[in-house]
JSON list of C-alpha atoms in Angstrom, two decimals:
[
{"chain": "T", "resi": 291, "resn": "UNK", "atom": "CA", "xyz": [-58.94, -188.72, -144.06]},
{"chain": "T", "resi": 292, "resn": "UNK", "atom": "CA", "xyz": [-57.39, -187.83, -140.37]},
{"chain": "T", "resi": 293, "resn": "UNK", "atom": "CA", "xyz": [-57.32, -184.17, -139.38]},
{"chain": "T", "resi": 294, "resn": "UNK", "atom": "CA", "xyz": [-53.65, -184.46, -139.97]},
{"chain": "T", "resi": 295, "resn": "UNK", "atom": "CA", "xyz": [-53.75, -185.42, -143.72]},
{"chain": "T", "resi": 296, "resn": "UNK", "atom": "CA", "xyz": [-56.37, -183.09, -144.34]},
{"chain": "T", "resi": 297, "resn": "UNK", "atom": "CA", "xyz": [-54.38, -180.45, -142.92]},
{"chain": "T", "resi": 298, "resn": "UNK", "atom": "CA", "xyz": [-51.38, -181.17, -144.93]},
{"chain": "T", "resi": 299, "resn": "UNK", "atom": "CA", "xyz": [-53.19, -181.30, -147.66]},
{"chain": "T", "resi": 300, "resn": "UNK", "atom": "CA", "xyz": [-54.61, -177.63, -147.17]},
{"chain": "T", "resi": 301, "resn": "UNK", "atom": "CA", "xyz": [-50.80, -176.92, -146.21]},
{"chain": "T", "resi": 302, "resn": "UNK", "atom": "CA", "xyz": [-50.07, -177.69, -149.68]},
{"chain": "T", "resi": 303, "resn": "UNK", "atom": "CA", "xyz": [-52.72, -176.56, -151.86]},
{"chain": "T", "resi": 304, "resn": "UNK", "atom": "CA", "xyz": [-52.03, -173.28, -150.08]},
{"chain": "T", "resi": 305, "resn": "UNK", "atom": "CA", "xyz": [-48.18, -173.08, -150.96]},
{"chain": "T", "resi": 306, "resn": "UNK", "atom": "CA", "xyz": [-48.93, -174.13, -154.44]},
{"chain": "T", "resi": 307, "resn": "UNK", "atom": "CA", "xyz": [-51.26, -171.96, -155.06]},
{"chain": "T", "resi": 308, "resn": "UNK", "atom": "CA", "xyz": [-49.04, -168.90, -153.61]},
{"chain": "T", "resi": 309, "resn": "UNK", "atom": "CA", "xyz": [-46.52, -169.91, -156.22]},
{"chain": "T", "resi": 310, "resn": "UNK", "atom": "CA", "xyz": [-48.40, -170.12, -158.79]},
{"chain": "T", "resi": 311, "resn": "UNK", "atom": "CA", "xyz": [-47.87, -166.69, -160.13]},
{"chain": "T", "resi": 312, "resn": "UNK", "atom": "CA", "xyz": [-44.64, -166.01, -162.29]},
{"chain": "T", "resi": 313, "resn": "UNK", "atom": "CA", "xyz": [-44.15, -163.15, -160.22]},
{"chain": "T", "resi": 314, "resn": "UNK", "atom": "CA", "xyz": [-44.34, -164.69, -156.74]},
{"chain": "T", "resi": 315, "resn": "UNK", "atom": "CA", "xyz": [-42.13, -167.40, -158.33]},
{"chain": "T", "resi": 316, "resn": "UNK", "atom": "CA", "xyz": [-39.67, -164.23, -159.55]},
{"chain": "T", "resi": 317, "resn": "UNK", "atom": "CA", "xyz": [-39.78, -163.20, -155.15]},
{"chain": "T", "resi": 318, "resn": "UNK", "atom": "CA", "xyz": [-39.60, -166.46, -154.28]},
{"chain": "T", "resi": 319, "resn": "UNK", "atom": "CA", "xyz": [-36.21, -166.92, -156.31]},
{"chain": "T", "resi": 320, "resn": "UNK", "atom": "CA", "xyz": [-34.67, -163.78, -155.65]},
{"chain": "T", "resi": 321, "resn": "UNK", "atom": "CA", "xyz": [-35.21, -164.79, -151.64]},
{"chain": "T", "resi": 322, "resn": "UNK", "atom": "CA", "xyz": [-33.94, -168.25, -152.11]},
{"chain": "T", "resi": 323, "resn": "UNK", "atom": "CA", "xyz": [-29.86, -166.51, -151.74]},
{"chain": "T", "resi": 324, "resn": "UNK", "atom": "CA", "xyz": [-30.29, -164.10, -149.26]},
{"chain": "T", "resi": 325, "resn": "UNK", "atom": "CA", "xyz": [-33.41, -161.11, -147.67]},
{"chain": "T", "resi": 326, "resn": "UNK", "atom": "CA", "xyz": [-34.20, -157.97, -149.04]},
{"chain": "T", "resi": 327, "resn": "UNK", "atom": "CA", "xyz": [-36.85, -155.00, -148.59]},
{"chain": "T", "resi": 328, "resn": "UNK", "atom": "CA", "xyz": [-39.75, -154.48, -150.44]},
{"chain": "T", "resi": 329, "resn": "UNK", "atom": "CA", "xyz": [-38.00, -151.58, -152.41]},
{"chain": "T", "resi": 330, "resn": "UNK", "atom": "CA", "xyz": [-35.10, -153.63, -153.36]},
{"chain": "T", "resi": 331, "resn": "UNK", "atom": "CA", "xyz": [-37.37, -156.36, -154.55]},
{"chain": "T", "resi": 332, "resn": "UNK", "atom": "CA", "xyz": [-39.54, -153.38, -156.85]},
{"chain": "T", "resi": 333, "resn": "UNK", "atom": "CA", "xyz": [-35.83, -152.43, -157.97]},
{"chain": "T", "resi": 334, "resn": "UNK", "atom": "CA", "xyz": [-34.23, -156.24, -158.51]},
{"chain": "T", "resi": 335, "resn": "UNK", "atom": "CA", "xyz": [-37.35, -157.12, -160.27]},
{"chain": "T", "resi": 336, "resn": "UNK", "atom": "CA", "xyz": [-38.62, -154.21, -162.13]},
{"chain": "T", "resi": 337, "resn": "UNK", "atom": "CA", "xyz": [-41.62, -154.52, -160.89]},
{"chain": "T", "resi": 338, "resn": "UNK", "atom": "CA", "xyz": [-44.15, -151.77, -159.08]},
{"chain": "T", "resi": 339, "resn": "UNK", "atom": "CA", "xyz": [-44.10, -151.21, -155.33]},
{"chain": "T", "resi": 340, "resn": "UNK", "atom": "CA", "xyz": [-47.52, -151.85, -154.86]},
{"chain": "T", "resi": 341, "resn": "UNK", "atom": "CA", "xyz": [-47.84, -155.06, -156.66]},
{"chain": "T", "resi": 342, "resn": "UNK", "atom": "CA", "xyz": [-44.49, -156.03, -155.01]},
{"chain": "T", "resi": 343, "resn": "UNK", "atom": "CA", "xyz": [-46.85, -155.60, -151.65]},
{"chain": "T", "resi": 344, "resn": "UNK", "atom": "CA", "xyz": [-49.24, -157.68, -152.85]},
{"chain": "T", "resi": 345, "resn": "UNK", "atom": "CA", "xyz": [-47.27, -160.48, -153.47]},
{"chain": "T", "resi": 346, "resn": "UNK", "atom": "CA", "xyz": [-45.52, -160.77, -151.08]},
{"chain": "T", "resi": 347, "resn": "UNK", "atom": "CA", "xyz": [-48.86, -160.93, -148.60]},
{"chain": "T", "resi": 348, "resn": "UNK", "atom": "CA", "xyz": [-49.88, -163.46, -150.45]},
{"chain": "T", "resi": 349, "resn": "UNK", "atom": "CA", "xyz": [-46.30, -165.51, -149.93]},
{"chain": "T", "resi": 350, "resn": "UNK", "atom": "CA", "xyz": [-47.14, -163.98, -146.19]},
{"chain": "T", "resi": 351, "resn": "UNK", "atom": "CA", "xyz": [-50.49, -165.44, -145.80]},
{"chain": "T", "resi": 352, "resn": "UNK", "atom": "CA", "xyz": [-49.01, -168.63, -146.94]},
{"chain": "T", "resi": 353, "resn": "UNK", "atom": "CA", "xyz": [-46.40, -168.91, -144.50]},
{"chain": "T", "resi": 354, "resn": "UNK", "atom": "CA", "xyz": [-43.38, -168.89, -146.88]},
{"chain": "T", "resi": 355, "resn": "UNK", "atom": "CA", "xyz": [-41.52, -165.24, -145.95]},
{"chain": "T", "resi": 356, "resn": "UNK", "atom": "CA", "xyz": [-41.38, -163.43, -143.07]},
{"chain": "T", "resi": 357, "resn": "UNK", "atom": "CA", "xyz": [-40.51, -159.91, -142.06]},
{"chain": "T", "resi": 358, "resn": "UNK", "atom": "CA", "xyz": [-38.75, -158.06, -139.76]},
{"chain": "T", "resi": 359, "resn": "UNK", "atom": "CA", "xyz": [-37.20, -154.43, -138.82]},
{"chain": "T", "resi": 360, "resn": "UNK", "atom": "CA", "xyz": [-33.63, -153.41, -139.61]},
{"chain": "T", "resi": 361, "resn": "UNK", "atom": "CA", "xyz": [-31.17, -153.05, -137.31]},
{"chain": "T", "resi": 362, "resn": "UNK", "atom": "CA", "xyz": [-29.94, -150.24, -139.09]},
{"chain": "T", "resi": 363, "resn": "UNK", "atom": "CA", "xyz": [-32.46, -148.16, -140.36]},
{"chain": "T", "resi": 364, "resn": "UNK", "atom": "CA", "xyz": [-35.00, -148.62, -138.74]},
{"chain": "T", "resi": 365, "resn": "UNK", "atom": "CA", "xyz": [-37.85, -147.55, -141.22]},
{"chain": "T", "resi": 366, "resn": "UNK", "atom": "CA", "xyz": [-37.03, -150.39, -143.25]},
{"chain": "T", "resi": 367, "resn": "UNK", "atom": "CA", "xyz": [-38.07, -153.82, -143.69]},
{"chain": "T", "resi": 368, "resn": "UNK", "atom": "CA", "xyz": [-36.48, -156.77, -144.76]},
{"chain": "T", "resi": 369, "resn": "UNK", "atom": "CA", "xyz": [-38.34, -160.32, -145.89]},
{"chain": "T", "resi": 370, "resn": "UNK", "atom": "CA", "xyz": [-36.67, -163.99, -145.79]},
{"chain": "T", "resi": 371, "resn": "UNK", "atom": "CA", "xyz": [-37.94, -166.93, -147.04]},
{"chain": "T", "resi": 372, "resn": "UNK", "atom": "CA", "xyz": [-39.19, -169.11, -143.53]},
{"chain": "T", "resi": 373, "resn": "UNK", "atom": "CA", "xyz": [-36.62, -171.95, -143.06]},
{"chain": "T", "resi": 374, "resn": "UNK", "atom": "CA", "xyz": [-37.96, -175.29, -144.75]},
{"chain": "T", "resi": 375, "resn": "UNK", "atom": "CA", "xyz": [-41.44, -173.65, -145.68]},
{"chain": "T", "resi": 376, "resn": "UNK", "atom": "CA", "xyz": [-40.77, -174.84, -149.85]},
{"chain": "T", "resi": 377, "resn": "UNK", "atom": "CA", "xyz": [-39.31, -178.37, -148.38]},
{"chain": "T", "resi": 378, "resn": "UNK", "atom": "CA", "xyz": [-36.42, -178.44, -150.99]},
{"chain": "T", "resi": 379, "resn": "UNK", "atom": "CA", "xyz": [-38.94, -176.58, -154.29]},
{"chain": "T", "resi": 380, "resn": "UNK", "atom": "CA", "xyz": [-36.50, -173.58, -154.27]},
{"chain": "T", "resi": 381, "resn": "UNK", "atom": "CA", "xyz": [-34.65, -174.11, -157.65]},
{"chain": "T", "resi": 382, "resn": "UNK", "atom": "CA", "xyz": [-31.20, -173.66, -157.27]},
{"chain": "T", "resi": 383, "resn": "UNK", "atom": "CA", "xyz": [-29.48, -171.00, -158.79]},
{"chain": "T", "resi": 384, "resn": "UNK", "atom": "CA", "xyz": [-25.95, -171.89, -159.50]},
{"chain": "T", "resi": 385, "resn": "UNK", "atom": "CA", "xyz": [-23.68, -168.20, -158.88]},
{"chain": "T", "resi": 386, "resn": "UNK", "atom": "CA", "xyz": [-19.78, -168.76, -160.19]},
{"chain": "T", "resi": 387, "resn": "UNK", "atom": "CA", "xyz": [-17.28, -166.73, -157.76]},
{"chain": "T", "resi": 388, "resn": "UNK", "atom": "CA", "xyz": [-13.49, -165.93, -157.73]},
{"chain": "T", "resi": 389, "resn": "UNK", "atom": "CA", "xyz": [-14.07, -165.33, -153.65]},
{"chain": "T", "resi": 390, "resn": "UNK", "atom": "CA", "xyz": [-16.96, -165.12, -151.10]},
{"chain": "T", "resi": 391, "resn": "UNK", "atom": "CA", "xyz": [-16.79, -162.05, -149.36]},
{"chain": "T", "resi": 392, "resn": "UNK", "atom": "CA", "xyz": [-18.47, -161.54, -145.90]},
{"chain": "T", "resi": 393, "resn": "UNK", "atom": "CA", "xyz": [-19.19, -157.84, -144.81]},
{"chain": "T", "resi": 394, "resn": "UNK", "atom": "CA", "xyz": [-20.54, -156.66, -141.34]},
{"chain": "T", "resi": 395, "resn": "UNK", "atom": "CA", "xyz": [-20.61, -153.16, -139.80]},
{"chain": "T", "resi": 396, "resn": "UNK", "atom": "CA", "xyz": [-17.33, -153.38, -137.50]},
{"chain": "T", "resi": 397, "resn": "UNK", "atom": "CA", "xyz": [-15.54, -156.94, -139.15]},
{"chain": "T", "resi": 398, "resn": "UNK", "atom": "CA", "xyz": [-15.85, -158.05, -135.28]},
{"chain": "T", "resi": 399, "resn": "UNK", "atom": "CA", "xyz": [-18.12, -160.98, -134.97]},
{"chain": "T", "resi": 400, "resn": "UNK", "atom": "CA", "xyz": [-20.98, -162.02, -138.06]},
{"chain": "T", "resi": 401, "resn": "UNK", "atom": "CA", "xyz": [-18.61, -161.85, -141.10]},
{"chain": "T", "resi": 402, "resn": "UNK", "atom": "CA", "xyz": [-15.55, -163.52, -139.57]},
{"chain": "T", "resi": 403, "resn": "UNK", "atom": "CA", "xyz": [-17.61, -166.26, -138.39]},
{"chain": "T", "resi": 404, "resn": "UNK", "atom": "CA", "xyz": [-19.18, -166.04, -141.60]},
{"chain": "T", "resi": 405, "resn": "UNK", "atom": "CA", "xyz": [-16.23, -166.74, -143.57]},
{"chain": "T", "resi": 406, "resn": "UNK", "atom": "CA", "xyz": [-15.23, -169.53, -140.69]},
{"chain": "T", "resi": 407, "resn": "UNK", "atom": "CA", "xyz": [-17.90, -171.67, -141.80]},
{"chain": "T", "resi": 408, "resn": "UNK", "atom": "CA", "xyz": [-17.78, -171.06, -145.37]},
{"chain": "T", "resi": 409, "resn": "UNK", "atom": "CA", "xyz": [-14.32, -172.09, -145.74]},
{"chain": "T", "resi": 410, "resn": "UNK", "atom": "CA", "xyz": [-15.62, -175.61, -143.57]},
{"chain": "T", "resi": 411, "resn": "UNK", "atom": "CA", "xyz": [-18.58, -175.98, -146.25]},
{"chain": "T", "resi": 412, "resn": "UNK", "atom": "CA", "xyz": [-17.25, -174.86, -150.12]},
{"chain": "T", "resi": 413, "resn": "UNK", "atom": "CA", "xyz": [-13.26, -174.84, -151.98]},
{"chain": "T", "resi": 414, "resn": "UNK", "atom": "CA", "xyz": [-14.49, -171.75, -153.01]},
{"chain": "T", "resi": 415, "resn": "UNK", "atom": "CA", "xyz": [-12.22, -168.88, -151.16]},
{"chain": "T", "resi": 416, "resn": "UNK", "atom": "CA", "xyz": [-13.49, -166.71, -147.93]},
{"chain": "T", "resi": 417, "resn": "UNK", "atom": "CA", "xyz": [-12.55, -163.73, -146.95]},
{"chain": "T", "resi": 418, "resn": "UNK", "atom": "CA", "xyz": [-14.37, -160.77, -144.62]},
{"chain": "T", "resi": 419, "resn": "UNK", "atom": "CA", "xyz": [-14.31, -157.11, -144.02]},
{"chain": "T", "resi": 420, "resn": "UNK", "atom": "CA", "xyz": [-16.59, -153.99, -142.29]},
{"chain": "T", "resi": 421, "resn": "UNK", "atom": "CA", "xyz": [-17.81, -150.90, -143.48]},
{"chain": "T", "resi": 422, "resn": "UNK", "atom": "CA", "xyz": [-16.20, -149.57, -139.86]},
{"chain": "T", "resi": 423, "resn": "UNK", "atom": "CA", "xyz": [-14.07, -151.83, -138.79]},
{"chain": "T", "resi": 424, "resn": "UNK", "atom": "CA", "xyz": [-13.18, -152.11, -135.29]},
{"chain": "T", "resi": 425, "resn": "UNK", "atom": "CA", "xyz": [-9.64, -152.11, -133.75]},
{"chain": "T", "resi": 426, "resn": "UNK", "atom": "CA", "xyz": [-10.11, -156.35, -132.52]},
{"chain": "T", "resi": 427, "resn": "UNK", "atom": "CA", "xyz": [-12.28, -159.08, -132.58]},
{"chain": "T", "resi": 428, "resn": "UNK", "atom": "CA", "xyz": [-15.35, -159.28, -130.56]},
{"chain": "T", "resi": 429, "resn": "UNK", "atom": "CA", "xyz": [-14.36, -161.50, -127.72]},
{"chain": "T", "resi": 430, "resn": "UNK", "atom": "CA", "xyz": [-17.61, -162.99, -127.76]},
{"chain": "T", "resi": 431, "resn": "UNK", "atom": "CA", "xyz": [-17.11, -164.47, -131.09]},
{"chain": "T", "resi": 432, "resn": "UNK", "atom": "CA", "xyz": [-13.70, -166.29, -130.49]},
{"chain": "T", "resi": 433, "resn": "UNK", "atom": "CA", "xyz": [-15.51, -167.36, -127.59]},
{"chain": "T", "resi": 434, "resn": "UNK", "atom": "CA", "xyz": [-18.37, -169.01, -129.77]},
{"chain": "T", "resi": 435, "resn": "UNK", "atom": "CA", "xyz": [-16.33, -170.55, -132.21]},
{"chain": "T", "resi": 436, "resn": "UNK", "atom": "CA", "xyz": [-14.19, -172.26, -129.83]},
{"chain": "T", "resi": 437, "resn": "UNK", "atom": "CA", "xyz": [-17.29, -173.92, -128.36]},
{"chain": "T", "resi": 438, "resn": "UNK", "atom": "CA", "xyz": [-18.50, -175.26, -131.49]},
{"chain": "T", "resi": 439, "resn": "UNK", "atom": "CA", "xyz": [-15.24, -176.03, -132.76]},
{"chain": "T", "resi": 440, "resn": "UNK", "atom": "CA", "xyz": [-15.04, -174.11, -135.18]},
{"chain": "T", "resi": 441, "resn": "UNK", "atom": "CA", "xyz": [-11.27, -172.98, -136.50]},
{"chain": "T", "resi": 442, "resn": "UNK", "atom": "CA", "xyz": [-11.49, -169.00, -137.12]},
{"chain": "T", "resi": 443, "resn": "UNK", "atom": "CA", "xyz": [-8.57, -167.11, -138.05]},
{"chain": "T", "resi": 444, "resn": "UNK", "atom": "CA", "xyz": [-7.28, -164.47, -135.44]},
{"chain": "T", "resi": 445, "resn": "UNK", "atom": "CA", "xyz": [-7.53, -161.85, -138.51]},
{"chain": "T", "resi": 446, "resn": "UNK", "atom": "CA", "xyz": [-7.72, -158.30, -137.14]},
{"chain": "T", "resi": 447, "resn": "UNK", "atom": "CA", "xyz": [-10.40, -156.48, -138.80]},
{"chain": "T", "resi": 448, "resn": "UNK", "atom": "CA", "xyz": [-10.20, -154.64, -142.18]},
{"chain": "T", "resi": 449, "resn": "UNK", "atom": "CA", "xyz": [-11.83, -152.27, -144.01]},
{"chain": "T", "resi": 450, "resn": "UNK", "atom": "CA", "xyz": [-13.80, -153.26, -146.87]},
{"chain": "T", "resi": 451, "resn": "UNK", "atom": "CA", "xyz": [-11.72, -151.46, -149.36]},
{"chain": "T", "resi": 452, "resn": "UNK", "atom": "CA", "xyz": [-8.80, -152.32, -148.48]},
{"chain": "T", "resi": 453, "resn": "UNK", "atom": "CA", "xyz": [-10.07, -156.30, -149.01]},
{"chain": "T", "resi": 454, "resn": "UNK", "atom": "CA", "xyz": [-12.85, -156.30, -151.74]},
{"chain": "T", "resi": 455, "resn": "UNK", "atom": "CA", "xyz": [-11.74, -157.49, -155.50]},
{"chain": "T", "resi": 456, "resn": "UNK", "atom": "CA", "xyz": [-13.68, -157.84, -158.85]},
{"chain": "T", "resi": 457, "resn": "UNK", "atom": "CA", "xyz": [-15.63, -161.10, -159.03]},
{"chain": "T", "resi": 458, "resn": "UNK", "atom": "CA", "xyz": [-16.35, -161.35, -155.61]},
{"chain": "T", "resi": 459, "resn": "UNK", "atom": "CA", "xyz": [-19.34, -162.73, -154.53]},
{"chain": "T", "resi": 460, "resn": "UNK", "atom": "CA", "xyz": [-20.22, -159.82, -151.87]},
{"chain": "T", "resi": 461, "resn": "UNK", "atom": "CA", "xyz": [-22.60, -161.51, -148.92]},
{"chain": "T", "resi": 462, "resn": "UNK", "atom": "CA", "xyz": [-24.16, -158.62, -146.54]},
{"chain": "T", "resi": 463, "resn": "UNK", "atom": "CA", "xyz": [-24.46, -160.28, -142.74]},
{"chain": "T", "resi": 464, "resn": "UNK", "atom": "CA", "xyz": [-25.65, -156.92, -141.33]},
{"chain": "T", "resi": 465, "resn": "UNK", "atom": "CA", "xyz": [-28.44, -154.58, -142.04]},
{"chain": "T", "resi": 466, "resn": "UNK", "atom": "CA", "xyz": [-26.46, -151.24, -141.36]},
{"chain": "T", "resi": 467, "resn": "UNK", "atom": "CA", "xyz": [-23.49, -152.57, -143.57]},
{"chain": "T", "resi": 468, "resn": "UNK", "atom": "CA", "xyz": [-25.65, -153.55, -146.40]},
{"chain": "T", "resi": 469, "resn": "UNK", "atom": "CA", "xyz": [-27.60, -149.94, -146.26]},
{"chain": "T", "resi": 470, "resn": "UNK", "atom": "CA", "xyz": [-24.77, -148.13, -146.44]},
{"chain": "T", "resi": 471, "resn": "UNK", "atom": "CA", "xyz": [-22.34, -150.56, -148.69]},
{"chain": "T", "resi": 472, "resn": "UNK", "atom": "CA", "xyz": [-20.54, -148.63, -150.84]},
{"chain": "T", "resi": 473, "resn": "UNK", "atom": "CA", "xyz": [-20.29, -151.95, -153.59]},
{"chain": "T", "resi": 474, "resn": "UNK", "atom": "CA", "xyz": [-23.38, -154.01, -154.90]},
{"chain": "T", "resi": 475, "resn": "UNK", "atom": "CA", "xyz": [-24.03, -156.78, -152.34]},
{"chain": "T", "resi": 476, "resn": "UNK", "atom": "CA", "xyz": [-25.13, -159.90, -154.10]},
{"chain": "T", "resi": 477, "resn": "UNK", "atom": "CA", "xyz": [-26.46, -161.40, -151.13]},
{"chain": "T", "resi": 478, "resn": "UNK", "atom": "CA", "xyz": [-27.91, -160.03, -147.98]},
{"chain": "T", "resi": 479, "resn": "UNK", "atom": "CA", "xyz": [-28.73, -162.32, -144.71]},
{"chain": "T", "resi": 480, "resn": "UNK", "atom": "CA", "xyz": [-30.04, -160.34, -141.59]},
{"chain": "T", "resi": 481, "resn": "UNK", "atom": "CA", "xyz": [-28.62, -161.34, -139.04]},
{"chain": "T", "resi": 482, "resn": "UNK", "atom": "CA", "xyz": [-28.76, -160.04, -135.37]},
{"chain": "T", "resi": 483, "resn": "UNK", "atom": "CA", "xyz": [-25.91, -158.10, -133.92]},
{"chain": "T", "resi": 484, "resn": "UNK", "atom": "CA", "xyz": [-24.95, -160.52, -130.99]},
{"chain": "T", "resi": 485, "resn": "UNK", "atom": "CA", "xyz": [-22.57, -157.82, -129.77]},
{"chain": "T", "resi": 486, "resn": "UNK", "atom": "CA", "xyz": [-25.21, -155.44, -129.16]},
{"chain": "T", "resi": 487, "resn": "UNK", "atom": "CA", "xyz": [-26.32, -157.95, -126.88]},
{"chain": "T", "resi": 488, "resn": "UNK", "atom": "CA", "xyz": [-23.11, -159.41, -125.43]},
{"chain": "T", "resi": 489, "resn": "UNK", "atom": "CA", "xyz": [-24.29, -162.62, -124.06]},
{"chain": "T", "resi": 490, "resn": "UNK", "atom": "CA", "xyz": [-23.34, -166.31, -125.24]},
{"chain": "T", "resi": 491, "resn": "UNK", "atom": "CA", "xyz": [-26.15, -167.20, -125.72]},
{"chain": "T", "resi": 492, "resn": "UNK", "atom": "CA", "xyz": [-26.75, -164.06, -128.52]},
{"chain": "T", "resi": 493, "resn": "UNK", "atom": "CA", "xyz": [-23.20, -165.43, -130.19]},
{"chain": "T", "resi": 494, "resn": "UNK", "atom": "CA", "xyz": [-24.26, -168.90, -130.10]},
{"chain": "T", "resi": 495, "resn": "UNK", "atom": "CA", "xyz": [-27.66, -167.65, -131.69]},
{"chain": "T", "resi": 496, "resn": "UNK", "atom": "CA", "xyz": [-26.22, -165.72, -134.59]},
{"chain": "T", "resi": 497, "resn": "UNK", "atom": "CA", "xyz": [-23.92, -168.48, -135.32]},
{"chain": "T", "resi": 498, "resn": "UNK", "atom": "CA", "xyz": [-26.28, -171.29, -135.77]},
{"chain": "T", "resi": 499, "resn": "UNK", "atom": "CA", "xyz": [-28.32, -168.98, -138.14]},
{"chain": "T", "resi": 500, "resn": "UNK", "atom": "CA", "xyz": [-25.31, -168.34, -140.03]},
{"chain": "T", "resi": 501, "resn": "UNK", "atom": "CA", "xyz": [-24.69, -171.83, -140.28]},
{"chain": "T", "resi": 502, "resn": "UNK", "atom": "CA", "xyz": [-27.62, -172.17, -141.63]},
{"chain": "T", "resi": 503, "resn": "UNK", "atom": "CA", "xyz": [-27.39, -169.72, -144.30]},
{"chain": "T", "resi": 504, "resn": "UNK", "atom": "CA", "xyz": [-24.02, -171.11, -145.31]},
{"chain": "T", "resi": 505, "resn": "UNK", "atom": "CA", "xyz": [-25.25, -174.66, -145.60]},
{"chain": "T", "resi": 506, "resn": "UNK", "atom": "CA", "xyz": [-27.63, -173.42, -148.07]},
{"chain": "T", "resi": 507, "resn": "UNK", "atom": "CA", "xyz": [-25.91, -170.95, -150.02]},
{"chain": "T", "resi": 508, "resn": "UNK", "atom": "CA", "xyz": [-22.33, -172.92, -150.66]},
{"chain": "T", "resi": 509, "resn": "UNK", "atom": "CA", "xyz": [-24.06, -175.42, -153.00]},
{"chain": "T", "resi": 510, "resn": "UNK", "atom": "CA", "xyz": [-25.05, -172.87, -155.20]},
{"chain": "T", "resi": 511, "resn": "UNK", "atom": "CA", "xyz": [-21.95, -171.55, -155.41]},
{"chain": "T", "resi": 512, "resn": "UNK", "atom": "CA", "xyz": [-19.16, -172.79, -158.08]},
{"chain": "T", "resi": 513, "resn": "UNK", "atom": "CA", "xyz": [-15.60, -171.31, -158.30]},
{"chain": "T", "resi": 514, "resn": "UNK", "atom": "CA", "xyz": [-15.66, -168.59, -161.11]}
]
């Protein structure tokens, strides 16, 4: 056997045998839509902090989550599932929605593109909104989308009250909106500010990520 094979075939033993445990399989689902912290994985899955921990070093170890600081508070953690690590073993779980509705801090940049894309990938309605939202779009991100061709409506920003309904499916983009979201977010993706940073590159950055994220999650969901 070459060194390759026999590496892959470590590679795999050692993901199988991280999700081998009901309860790892329990993290590994709950991850498959969106991130969380540790504590909201104890809370979403009843389940104690401590063995939460453990778990999810063991999912560490095996190179199928990774974890990194808020943007918001900055005490807090949140853990993703790496990109491709399962290689298409995440079982999907179908969600039914009336609406997708993208939230960010200031309704400026992450959840309009958000909702840009969405509408490009599922029939099932987009909308966005901020926890603060500011008086315009973020320059930046009409910039971005016009480079990748990508049609986003010139929608000024709007406060999440004044937008959210019942039976929407409520997708966090931002770690200080989802921390401090009045409403239950079903789904939370942390995704870098690019207007902290300002630079094309930053919006061009958050944008493929969110593509990303919306590739995956529109399959899974169906209109309500």
């Amino acid at each position: 056997m070459s060194d390759d094979q026999s590496w892959g075939v470590t590679r795999r033993a050692a993901v199988h045998a991280a999700l081998a445990d009901p309860a790892r399989l329990q993290v590994v689902d709950t991850l498959a839509l969106g991130d969380a912290s540790p504590s909201e994985l104890a809370h979403l899955l009843a389940m104690p902090s401590n063995l939460v921990a453990h778990h999810l070093g063991v999912l560490e170890q095996a190179g199928l989550v990774s974890r990194h600081r808020s943007e918001g508070d900055g005490r807090r953690t949140y853990v993703r599932l790496v990109p491709g690590a399962l290689a298409g073993l995440v079982p999907g779980a179908v969600r039914p929605a009336h609406r997708v509705l993208f939230v960010c801090t200031a309704n400026s940049a992450r959840s309009h593109l958000a909702a840009a894309l969405w509408r490009q990938a599922s029939d099932v309605p987009a909308a966005s909104a901020g926890t603060h939202p500011a008086d315009r779009l973020a320059p930046g991100a009409v910039a971005a989308a016009a480079r990748h061709h990508l049609p986003m409506r010139r929608l000024r920003p709007r406060a999440l009250a004044d937008v959210h309904r019942d039976g929407d499916l409520v997708v966090t983009v931002c770690d200080r909106a989802h921390e401090e979201l009045p409403v239950p977010a079903d789904v939370h993706w942390s995704v870098p500010d690019p207007v902290r940073t300002g630079t094309s590159d930053a919006f061009d950055a958050a944008l493929a990520e969110l593509t990303d994220r919306v590739e995956h999650l529109a399959p899974l969901v169906v209109p309500a």
